[in-house]
Each structure stands twice: as C-alpha cells, then as structure tokens.
mmCIF file of C-alpha atoms in Angstrom:
data_model
loop_
_atom_site.group_PDB
_atom_site.id
_atom_site.type_symbol
_atom_site.label_atom_id
_atom_site.label_comp_id
_atom_site.label_asym_id
_atom_site.label_seq_id
_atom_site.Cartn_x
_atom_site.Cartn_y
_atom_site.Cartn_z
ATOM 1 C CA MET A 218 78.275 211.856 175.925
ATOM 2 C CA ASN A 219 78.670 210.729 172.321
ATOM 3 C CA LYS A 220 81.757 208.736 173.275
ATOM 4 C CA ILE A 221 79.798 206.875 175.942
ATOM 5 C CA VAL A 222 77.022 205.973 173.476
ATOM 6 C CA ILE A 223 79.509 204.818 170.873
ATOM 7 C CA ALA A 224 81.361 202.740 173.435
ATOM 8 C CA SER A 225 78.111 201.155 174.596
ATOM 9 C CA VAL A 226 77.118 200.270 171.021
ATOM 10 C CA VAL A 227 80.554 198.791 170.328
ATOM 11 C CA LEU A 228 80.393 196.780 173.564
ATOM 12 C CA LEU A 229 76.949 195.457 172.769
ATOM 13 C CA ALA A 230 78.056 194.486 169.268
ATOM 14 C CA ALA A 231 81.094 192.740 170.700
ATOM 15 C CA LEU A 232 78.948 190.857 173.196
ATOM 16 C CA PHE A 233 76.489 189.860 170.492
ATOM 17 C CA ALA A 234 79.308 188.701 168.248
ATOM 18 C CA ALA A 235 80.877 186.768 171.112
ATOM 19 C CA ALA A 236 77.546 185.126 171.907
ATOM 20 C CA GLY A 237 77.151 184.096 168.282
ATOM 21 C CA ALA A 238 80.626 182.563 168.266
ATOM 22 C CA PHE A 239 79.674 179.816 170.737
ATOM 23 C CA PHE A 240 77.303 176.920 170.202
ATOM 24 C CA THR A 241 76.511 173.732 172.102
ATOM 25 C CA VAL A 242 76.292 170.236 170.627
ATOM 26 C CA GLN A 243 73.782 168.102 172.516
ATOM 27 C CA GLN A 244 74.355 164.415 173.214
ATOM 28 C CA THR A 245 71.627 163.482 170.742
ATOM 29 C CA GLN A 246 73.083 165.708 168.006
ATOM 30 C CA GLN A 247 75.900 165.984 165.518
ATOM 31 C CA VAL A 248 76.447 169.205 163.588
ATOM 32 C CA LEU A 249 77.873 170.306 160.282
ATOM 33 C CA ILE A 250 79.563 173.716 160.074
ATOM 34 C CA THR A 251 79.185 175.515 156.756
ATOM 35 C CA GLN A 252 80.725 178.752 155.591
ATOM 36 C CA PHE A 253 78.807 180.615 152.906
ATOM 37 C CA GLY A 254 77.034 177.341 152.128
ATOM 38 C CA GLN A 255 80.207 175.299 151.850
ATOM 39 C CA PRO A 256 80.822 172.489 154.386
ATOM 40 C CA ILE A 257 83.771 173.205 156.665
ATOM 41 C CA ARG A 258 83.791 170.576 159.388
ATOM 42 C CA VAL A 259 81.699 168.049 161.311
ATOM 43 C CA VAL A 260 81.339 168.036 165.090
ATOM 44 C CA GLN A 261 80.051 164.782 166.577
ATOM 45 C CA GLN A 262 81.246 165.094 170.176
ATOM 46 C CA PRO A 263 78.851 166.819 172.581
ATOM 47 C CA GLY A 264 79.968 169.997 174.308
ATOM 48 C CA LEU A 265 80.684 173.694 173.781
ATOM 49 C CA ASN A 266 82.245 174.690 170.450
ATOM 50 C CA VAL A 267 83.297 177.904 168.635
ATOM 51 C CA LYS A 268 82.508 179.192 165.162
ATOM 52 C CA ILE A 269 82.957 182.411 163.270
ATOM 53 C CA PRO A 270 79.821 184.462 163.874
ATOM 54 C CA PHE A 271 77.775 185.700 160.920
ATOM 55 C CA ILE A 272 79.981 183.719 158.542
ATOM 56 C CA GLN A 273 79.687 180.114 159.615
ATOM 57 C CA THR A 274 76.364 178.313 160.092
ATOM 58 C CA VAL A 275 75.589 175.358 162.374
ATOM 59 C CA ILE A 276 73.371 172.653 160.862
ATOM 60 C CA PRO A 277 72.307 170.005 163.437
ATOM 61 C CA PHE A 278 71.520 166.397 162.579
ATOM 62 C CA ASP A 279 69.970 163.811 164.883
ATOM 63 C CA ARG A 280 72.325 160.988 165.822
ATOM 64 C CA ARG A 281 69.611 158.754 167.314
ATOM 65 C CA LEU A 282 67.785 155.926 165.577
ATOM 66 C CA LEU A 283 65.188 157.303 163.183
ATOM 67 C CA ASP A 284 62.253 155.439 161.758
ATOM 68 C CA TYR A 285 60.545 155.314 158.418
ATOM 69 C CA ASP A 286 57.249 153.507 157.815
ATOM 70 C CA ALA A 287 56.857 152.476 154.199
ATOM 71 C CA PRO A 288 53.381 152.320 152.666
ATOM 72 C CA GLY A 289 51.886 148.960 151.768
ATOM 73 C CA GLU A 290 53.280 147.433 148.587
ATOM 74 C CA GLU A 291 51.916 144.544 146.533
ATOM 75 C CA VAL A 292 54.723 142.062 145.928
ATOM 76 C CA ILE A 293 54.825 138.934 143.749
ATOM 77 C CA LEU A 294 56.494 135.998 145.502
ATOM 78 C CA GLY A 295 58.534 133.219 143.985
ATOM 79 C CA ASP A 296 55.460 130.930 143.874
ATOM 80 C CA GLN A 297 53.589 133.646 141.928
ATOM 81 C CA ARG A 298 51.412 134.564 144.870
ATOM 82 C CA ARG A 299 50.649 138.195 145.558
ATOM 83 C CA ILE A 300 50.885 139.681 149.041
ATOM 84 C CA ILE A 301 50.607 143.197 150.431
ATOM 85 C CA VAL A 302 53.632 144.027 152.577
ATOM 86 C CA ASP A 303 53.894 146.842 155.123
ATOM 87 C CA SER A 304 57.445 147.440 156.352
ATOM 88 C CA PHE A 305 59.312 149.828 158.612
ATOM 89 C CA THR A 306 62.973 150.822 158.629
ATOM 90 C CA ARG A 307 65.231 151.973 161.461
ATOM 91 C CA TYR A 308 68.266 154.028 160.469
ATOM 92 C CA ARG A 309 70.721 156.590 161.800
ATOM 93 C CA ILE A 310 72.793 159.332 160.178
ATOM 94 C CA THR A 311 76.455 158.321 160.361
ATOM 95 C CA ASP A 312 78.019 160.825 157.928
ATOM 96 C CA PRO A 313 76.436 164.289 158.226
ATOM 97 C CA LEU A 314 78.605 165.705 155.426
ATOM 98 C CA LEU A 315 77.600 163.015 152.917
ATOM 99 C CA PHE A 316 73.990 163.259 154.083
ATOM 100 C CA TYR A 317 74.054 167.038 153.519
ATOM 101 C CA GLN A 318 75.612 166.679 150.087
ATOM 102 C CA THR A 319 73.257 163.963 148.817
ATOM 103 C CA VAL A 320 70.003 164.580 150.663
ATOM 104 C CA GLY A 321 69.996 168.067 152.139
ATOM 105 C CA VAL A 322 69.302 169.501 155.543
ATOM 106 C CA THR A 323 66.019 167.894 156.550
ATOM 107 C CA GLU A 324 65.082 164.254 157.007
ATOM 108 C CA GLN A 325 62.261 164.525 154.502
ATOM 109 C CA GLY A 326 64.768 164.206 151.693
ATOM 110 C CA ILE A 327 65.873 160.744 152.773
ATOM 111 C CA ARG A 328 62.371 159.334 153.099
ATOM 112 C CA GLY A 329 61.692 159.328 149.381
ATOM 113 C CA ARG A 330 65.031 157.647 148.706
ATOM 114 C CA LEU A 331 64.455 155.088 151.454
ATOM 115 C CA SER A 332 61.023 154.323 150.036
ATOM 116 C CA SER A 333 62.467 153.394 146.632
ATOM 117 C CA ILE A 334 65.403 151.483 148.172
ATOM 118 C CA VAL A 335 63.227 149.452 150.548
ATOM 119 C CA THR A 336 60.606 148.724 147.887
ATOM 120 C CA SER A 337 63.171 147.521 145.336
ATOM 121 C CA SER A 338 64.959 145.366 147.934
ATOM 122 C CA LEU A 339 61.695 143.825 149.089
ATOM 123 C CA ARG A 340 60.687 142.981 145.548
ATOM 124 C CA ARG A 341 64.132 141.597 144.688
ATOM 125 C CA VAL A 342 64.356 139.278 147.713
ATOM 126 C CA LEU A 343 60.714 138.186 147.940
ATOM 127 C CA ALA A 344 60.625 137.368 144.232
ATOM 128 C CA SER A 345 62.698 134.261 145.020
ATOM 129 C CA GLU A 346 60.909 133.236 148.247
ATOM 130 C CA GLN A 347 57.834 131.119 148.907
ATOM 131 C CA LEU A 348 54.878 132.285 150.989
ATOM 132 C CA ASN A 349 55.724 129.790 153.727
ATOM 133 C CA ALA A 350 59.179 131.361 154.140
ATOM 134 C CA VAL A 351 57.641 134.795 154.684
ATOM 135 C CA LEU A 352 55.086 133.539 157.201
ATOM 136 C CA SER A 353 57.243 131.000 159.085
ATOM 137 C CA ASN A 354 60.370 131.034 161.231
ATOM 138 C CA GLU A 355 62.430 131.597 158.066
ATOM 139 C CA ARG A 356 61.394 135.254 158.077
ATOM 140 C CA PRO A 357 64.516 136.441 160.009
ATOM 141 C CA ARG A 358 66.689 135.035 157.211
ATOM 142 C CA VAL A 359 64.594 136.796 154.583
ATOM 143 C CA MET A 360 64.630 140.078 156.497
ATOM 144 C CA GLY A 361 68.392 139.813 157.021
ATOM 145 C CA GLU A 362 68.916 139.650 153.268
ATOM 146 C CA ILE A 363 66.583 142.627 152.721
ATOM 147 C CA ARG A 364 68.395 144.634 155.423
ATOM 148 C CA ARG A 365 71.760 143.888 153.804
ATOM 149 C CA LEU A 366 70.596 145.137 150.402
ATOM 150 C CA VAL A 367 68.964 148.249 151.859
ATOM 151 C CA ASN A 368 72.055 149.072 153.916
ATOM 152 C CA GLU A 369 74.342 148.755 150.891
ATOM 153 C CA GLU A 370 72.213 151.215 148.956
ATOM 154 C CA ALA A 371 71.677 153.605 151.871
ATOM 155 C CA GLN A 372 75.359 154.027 152.750
ATOM 156 C CA ARG A 373 75.883 156.335 149.770
ATOM 157 C CA PHE A 374 73.538 158.797 151.481
ATOM 158 C CA GLY A 375 75.507 158.839 154.740
ATOM 159 C CA ILE A 376 73.093 156.709 156.734
ATOM 160 C CA GLU A 377 73.282 153.239 158.281
ATOM 161 C CA VAL A 378 70.224 150.983 158.282
ATOM 162 C CA ALA A 379 69.896 149.204 161.626
ATOM 163 C CA ASP A 380 66.829 147.123 160.853
ATOM 164 C CA VAL A 381 64.134 146.454 158.269
ATOM 165 C CA ARG A 382 61.041 144.559 159.338
ATOM 166 C CA ILE A 383 57.830 143.356 157.736
ATOM 167 C CA ARG A 384 55.036 144.557 159.955
ATOM 168 C CA ARG A 385 52.175 142.995 158.013
ATOM 169 C CA ALA A 386 51.988 140.524 155.150
ATOM 170 C CA ASP A 387 48.414 140.007 153.908
ATOM 171 C CA LEU A 388 46.908 138.496 150.827
ATOM 172 C CA PRO A 389 44.922 140.792 148.548
ATOM 173 C CA ASP A 390 41.194 140.836 149.226
ATOM 174 C CA GLU A 391 40.371 139.008 145.998
ATOM 175 C CA ASN A 392 42.664 136.111 146.982
ATOM 176 C CA THR A 393 41.706 135.854 150.641
ATOM 177 C CA GLN A 394 38.460 133.933 150.089
ATOM 178 C CA ALA A 395 40.113 131.484 147.710
ATOM 179 C CA VAL A 396 42.916 130.840 150.185
ATOM 180 C CA LEU A 397 40.430 130.388 153.009
ATOM 181 C CA SER A 398 38.474 127.897 150.906
ATOM 182 C CA ARG A 399 41.662 125.950 150.151
ATOM 183 C CA MET A 400 42.580 125.974 153.819
ATOM 184 C CA GLN A 401 39.114 124.704 154.745
ATOM 185 C CA SER A 402 39.331 121.938 152.136
ATOM 186 C CA GLU A 403 42.767 120.974 153.417
ATOM 187 C CA ARG A 404 41.551 120.856 157.017
ATOM 188 C CA GLU A 405 38.564 118.734 155.961
ATOM 189 C CA ARG A 406 40.884 116.358 154.098
ATOM 190 C CA VAL A 407 43.109 116.028 157.159
ATOM 191 C CA ALA A 408 40.028 115.410 159.325
ATOM 192 C CA ARG A 409 38.805 112.676 156.945
ATOM 193 C CA GLU A 410 42.203 111.026 156.993
ATOM 194 C CA ALA A 411 42.294 111.201 160.790
ATOM 195 C CA ARG A 412 38.809 109.676 161.039
ATOM 196 C CA ALA A 413 39.740 106.921 158.572
ATOM 197 C CA GLU A 414 42.909 106.138 160.501
ATOM 198 C CA GLY A 415 40.927 106.099 163.742
ATOM 199 C CA ALA A 416 38.326 103.726 162.247
ATOM 200 C CA GLU A 417 41.112 101.452 161.009
ATOM 201 C CA VAL A 418 42.777 101.397 164.416
ATOM 202 C CA ALA A 419 39.403 100.779 166.109
ATOM 203 C CA ALA A 420 38.646 97.871 163.748
ATOM 204 C CA ARG A 421 42.097 96.426 164.375
ATOM 205 C CA ILE A 422 41.634 96.729 168.140
ATOM 206 C CA ARG A 423 38.178 95.126 167.979
ATOM 207 C CA ALA A 424 39.497 92.281 165.805
ATOM 208 C CA GLN A 425 42.371 91.702 168.207
ATOM 209 C CA ALA A 426 39.996 91.767 171.180
ATOM 210 C CA GLU A 427 37.633 89.315 169.426
ATOM 211 C CA ARG A 428 40.541 87.016 168.616
ATOM 212 C CA ASP A 429 41.777 87.151 172.208
ATOM 213 C CA ARG A 430 38.224 86.450 173.424
ATOM 214 C CA THR A 431 37.929 83.436 171.119
ATOM 215 C CA VAL A 432 41.309 82.116 172.238
ATOM 216 C CA LEU A 433 40.441 82.613 175.917
ATOM 217 C CA LEU A 434 37.069 80.853 175.536
ATOM 218 C CA ALA A 435 38.662 77.997 173.619
ATOM 219 C CA GLU A 436 41.374 77.615 176.240
ATOM 220 C CA ALA A 437 38.770 77.779 179.036
ATOM 221 C CA GLU A 438 36.575 75.157 177.337
ATOM 222 C CA ALA A 439 39.608 72.951 176.757
ATOM 223 C CA ASN A 440 40.628 73.275 180.398
ATOM 224 C CA ALA A 441 37.029 72.580 181.500
ATOM 225 C CA ALA A 442 36.886 69.495 179.313
ATOM 226 C CA ILE A 443 40.171 68.295 180.735
ATOM 227 C CA LEU A 444 38.934 68.901 184.287
ATOM 228 C CA ARG A 445 35.630 67.141 183.551
ATOM 229 C CA GLY A 446 37.462 64.218 182.024
ATOM 230 C CA THR A 447 39.813 64.057 184.971
ATOM 231 C CA GLY A 448 36.873 64.195 187.394
ATOM 232 C CA GLU A 449 34.960 61.525 185.529
ATOM 233 C CA GLN A 450 38.065 59.389 185.399
ATOM 234 C CA GLU A 451 38.529 59.802 189.145
ATOM 235 C CA ALA A 452 34.862 59.032 189.748
ATOM 236 C CA ILE A 453 35.118 55.898 187.646
ATOM 237 C CA ARG A 454 38.231 54.916 189.517
ATOM 238 C CA VAL A 455 36.495 55.447 192.879
ATOM 239 C CA PHE A 456 33.456 53.453 191.746
ATOM 240 C CA ALA A 457 35.677 50.704 190.397
ATOM 241 C CA GLU A 458 37.663 50.613 193.616
ATOM 242 C CA ALA A 459 34.444 50.483 195.659
ATOM 243 C CA PHE A 460 33.028 47.763 193.433
ATOM 244 C CA ARG A 461 36.253 45.814 193.695
ATOM 245 C CA ARG A 462 36.230 45.938 197.496
ATOM 246 C CA ASP A 463 32.588 44.814 197.995
ATOM 247 C CA PRO A 464 30.765 43.993 194.796
ATOM 248 C CA GLU A 465 27.564 42.904 196.538
ATOM 249 C CA PHE A 466 27.271 46.100 198.590
ATOM 250 C CA PHE A 467 28.042 48.238 195.573
ATOM 251 C CA GLN A 468 25.368 46.453 193.563
ATOM 252 C CA PHE A 469 22.924 46.925 196.450
ATOM 253 C CA TRP A 470 23.723 50.646 196.748
ATOM 254 C CA ARG A 471 23.332 51.269 193.018
ATOM 255 C CA THR A 472 20.001 49.441 193.048
ATOM 256 C CA MET A 473 18.788 51.589 195.929
ATOM 257 C CA GLN A 474 19.692 54.686 193.974
ATOM 258 C CA ALA A 475 17.711 53.391 191.038
ATOM 259 C CA TYR A 476 14.696 52.777 193.345
ATOM 260 C CA ARG A 477 14.913 56.368 194.646
ATOM 261 C CA GLU A 478 15.099 57.897 191.168
ATOM 262 C CA VAL A 479 12.223 55.780 189.861
ATOM 263 C CA PHE A 480 9.770 55.999 192.795
ATOM 264 C CA SER A 481 10.582 59.463 194.203
ATOM 265 C CA ASN A 482 7.795 61.371 192.371
ATOM 266 C CA GLY A 483 5.124 58.743 193.077
ATOM 267 C CA GLU A 484 3.759 58.849 189.522
ATOM 268 C CA SER A 485 6.026 56.338 187.793
ATOM 269 C CA ARG A 486 4.464 53.293 186.148
ATOM 270 C CA MET A 487 6.485 50.178 185.495
ATOM 271 C CA VAL A 488 5.228 47.028 183.867
ATOM 272 C CA LEU A 489 7.501 44.229 185.072
ATOM 273 C CA THR A 490 7.010 40.718 186.336
ATOM 274 C CA PRO A 491 7.619 40.098 190.036
ATOM 275 C CA GLU A 492 10.423 37.773 189.092
ATOM 276 C CA SER A 493 12.300 40.662 187.383
ATOM 277 C CA ASP A 494 15.873 41.124 188.540
ATOM 278 C CA PHE A 495 15.051 44.799 189.267
ATOM 279 C CA PHE A 496 12.984 43.695 192.328
ATOM 280 C CA ARG A 497 15.491 41.161 193.467
ATOM 281 C CA PHE A 498 16.240 42.990 196.746
ATOM 282 C CA PHE A 499 12.504 43.211 197.549
ATOM 283 C CA ARG A 500 12.339 39.428 197.401
ATOM 284 C CA GLU A 501 15.484 39.026 199.503
ATOM 285 C CA ILE A 502 14.402 41.125 202.541
ATOM 286 C CA PRO A 503 16.151 39.487 205.526
ATOM 287 C CA ASP A 504 14.299 38.153 208.575
ATOM 288 C CA VAL A 505 13.552 40.886 211.102
ATOM 289 C CA ALA A 506 13.470 39.795 214.775
ATOM 290 C CA GLY A 507 13.408 36.149 213.836
ATOM 291 C CA ALA A 508 10.361 36.480 211.620
ATOM 292 C CA ARG A 509 10.300 35.057 208.160
ATOM 293 C CA PRO A 510 8.270 36.207 205.276
ATOM 294 C CA PRO A 511 5.146 34.191 204.598
ATOM 295 C CA GLY A 512 5.757 31.160 202.404
#
C-alpha cells in the first residue's frame, strides 16, 4: 500500500514538473527566460517552448505598438512665444533583454524615461521653430525631427519609437486674449484695405464709364451735326434746283407759304401799303371765266 502511495506522489510530481517545463508564446508576445534572475535567452517566435521547471522563469513582453500620452508642457518657441503642447508617443519593445536590463519587467519603468526624452526633444526642436511652422503644413517636418531625436535616445532602452505627434498646441490663457486682439486688428486692417481697394476700383470704373459716356455723346452730337448739315445742304440743293427750273413758280410757292404762316391764326396785324411787294400776288389774280377785276 505504501509503495502505491509513493508511486502516485512521484507520478504527480513528475507530471507537475513536466507541466511546468512547457510554456506557450502568444503571437502578441515575446519572452525573456531568466535563471535565478539572470537572463538566459529571448524567444520571439510564437509557439510551444521548453524551460527548466522551478529554475527558469518566463517573463513576457508585449510586442505590439504601445502608447504613452505625455502631460502638457509649456514650451518656448524660436520667436519667444509660449505654447502648451500635449503629445503622444507610439513605441514597441524590440530588444526584451536590453529593456529588462535598463528598465525592468513592467512598462511603467519606461514611461518616466519616455517623458523626459520626449520633453527634452520637444523643447530642443521647437526652440528653433516659429509658431506658424507648428500650426501649418510644416508640422510633419517638425514632428519628423522630434521623432528622430526621441528614437535615438529610446534605442538604448530596447524600444523603437514609431511615431511622436503633437495632439494639441495652445497658447497660455494669459496670452490668448492678446493674440485674439491682434488677430482682430489684423482682420480689421485687411478689411479696410479691401474696402479701400474696392472704392478705388469703383471710382476708376465710374470715371471710365463717364469718359466713355462723354465720348459717345460727343460722337453722337458730331454725327447728328454732320447729318443735319448734310440734310440742310440737300434741302438747299433741292430748293436751288427747283428755283432754277421755274423761278416764278418757286417765288409764288414761297409767297404762299408766307401767307399761310402769317394769316393762319387770324390774329396777325400787318401795317403795309397796298402797293407792298408782299401783296403782289393779290393784285395779280388772273381773270376767272373771262371776268376781269374792276378797274
């Protein structure tokens, strides 16, 4: 009976030891094997692996991208302006052994180091940049330089920095109102310039329109005068031609027109002698039906 119990205990111990000899590396993990606290080897390929039970220890590290959000920092730019910068960093552990030797087992150890590295890199790069570069399409260039500096410093901890980004860049509260006032003044100046340019263009357009109007009226009056002169000349020519053909009839017709204009309203008064040449055709009325005027 005692032999059976002893054999069972030995078998259970063997099974327990065998179970402790195997471990699995997940696809999102990489592990460091230590023996009595000393690093032995690194396993980065996923799958089933073997270790010495009770002697060797498996320390897993995440191989995925990890993130670190840095607190807001006040930074002085190259134009001596102050801004508050919030940044975040994306990194991954590439050397578990170096990470273990310099930082430790947990990720909390790297956060303090990343905070100082990111802050110093931000201050170093932004100290030579203008505010417009940080807030314009030049930001990728600025962030690329910051990422390069952070990555160079972080490699000695066994990590690789994939990206560093500025999430927010705000002016301090005491400077915001002054900046807003300057922006408002600048917008008002631009508006005044635009209005002045518009008034100048409007005056130029009105002057051009007035000049064109004057030229058109002058040309129209000149053409009208030419047409009137031509008409009068033609009328004179027609009258002259008519007078040349039958001077007596023309003189008679003109006299009849004068009679109509003078006596048409019935209120005209003329003081002339009967022998006046104006009444010549009244004295020369021809005989009608053989009758003669009284002598």
